[in-house]
Amino acid sequence: MIITNDFALITFVPFSFIVLDMPGDSQRDKLALPVVVMQTIAANLGSM
């Protein structure tokens, strides 16, 4: 794997917050937790 799971989370979680802020605050409040959880799962599965 090119990017380790720690680096992937440090990079992509703030990026996803920026993307979720674009439609409005209500979208970020609804989707932030599921998106971060799925990113964490994907990063850990990718590093196995």
C-alpha positions as YAML, in Angstrom:
chain: A
units: angstrom
residues:
- id: 1
  name: MET
  ca: [0.00, 0.00, 0.00]
- id: 2
  name: ILE
  ca: [1.34, 3.40, -0.97]
- id: 3
  name: ILE
  ca: [-0.20, 5.39, 1.90]
- id: 4
  name: THR
  ca: [-0.24, 4.03, 5.46]
- id: 5
  name: ASN
  ca: [-3.49, 4.08, 7.40]
- id: 6
  name: ASP
  ca: [-2.37, 6.87, 9.76]
- id: 7
  name: PHE
  ca: [-1.32, 9.13, 6.91]
- id: 8
  name: ALA
  ca: [-4.50, 8.34, 4.99]
- id: 9
  name: LEU
  ca: [-6.69, 9.35, 7.92]
- id: 10
  name: ILE
  ca: [-4.68, 12.50, 8.63]
- id: 11
  name: THR
  ca: [-5.03, 13.47, 4.96]
- id: 12
  name: PHE
  ca: [-8.53, 12.43, 4.00]
- id: 13
  name: VAL
  ca: [-10.59, 13.18, 7.12]
- id: 14
  name: PRO
  ca: [-10.01, 16.96, 6.96]
- id: 15
  name: PHE
  ca: [-10.55, 16.82, 3.19]
- id: 16
  name: SER
  ca: [-13.90, 15.08, 3.72]
- id: 17
  name: PHE
  ca: [-14.92, 17.78, 6.23]
- id: 18
  name: ILE
  ca: [-14.16, 20.42, 3.61]
- id: 19
  name: VAL
  ca: [-16.22, 18.55, 1.02]
- id: 20
  name: LEU
  ca: [-19.09, 18.01, 3.46]
- id: 21
  name: ASP
  ca: [-19.12, 21.75, 4.28]
- id: 22
  name: MET
  ca: [-19.85, 22.67, 0.66]
- id: 23
  name: PRO
  ca: [-23.61, 21.86, 0.61]
- id: 24
  name: GLY
  ca: [-24.23, 23.37, 4.06]
- id: 25
  name: ASP
  ca: [-23.88, 22.69, 7.75]
- id: 26
  name: SER
  ca: [-26.86, 20.35, 7.92]
- id: 27
  name: GLN
  ca: [-25.18, 17.85, 5.58]
- id: 28
  name: ARG
  ca: [-21.97, 17.83, 7.58]
- id: 29
  name: ASP
  ca: [-23.85, 17.17, 10.82]
- id: 30
  name: LYS
  ca: [-25.66, 14.19, 9.30]
- id: 31
  name: LEU
  ca: [-22.80, 12.63, 7.35]
- id: 32
  name: ALA
  ca: [-19.61, 13.42, 9.28]
- id: 33
  name: LEU
  ca: [-19.68, 10.45, 11.65]
- id: 34
  name: PRO
  ca: [-20.58, 7.76, 9.06]
- id: 35
  name: VAL
  ca: [-17.98, 9.11, 6.60]
- id: 36
  name: VAL
  ca: [-15.20, 9.15, 9.20]
- id: 37
  name: VAL
  ca: [-16.12, 5.67, 10.42]
- id: 38
  name: MET
  ca: [-16.07, 4.30, 6.89]
- id: 39
  name: GLN
  ca: [-12.74, 5.99, 6.17]
- id: 40
  name: THR
  ca: [-11.27, 4.47, 9.32]
- id: 41
  name: ILE
  ca: [-12.52, 1.01, 8.38]
- id: 42
  name: ALA
  ca: [-11.18, 1.38, 4.84]
- id: 43
  name: ALA
  ca: [-7.78, 2.57, 6.03]
- id: 44
  name: ASN
  ca: [-7.44, -0.33, 8.46]
- id: 45
  name: LEU
  ca: [-8.59, -2.90, 5.90]
- id: 46
  name: GLY
  ca: [-6.20, -1.48, 3.34]
- id: 47
  name: SER
  ca: [-3.24, -1.78, 5.66]
- id: 48
  name: MET
  ca: [-3.88, -5.42, 6.58]
...
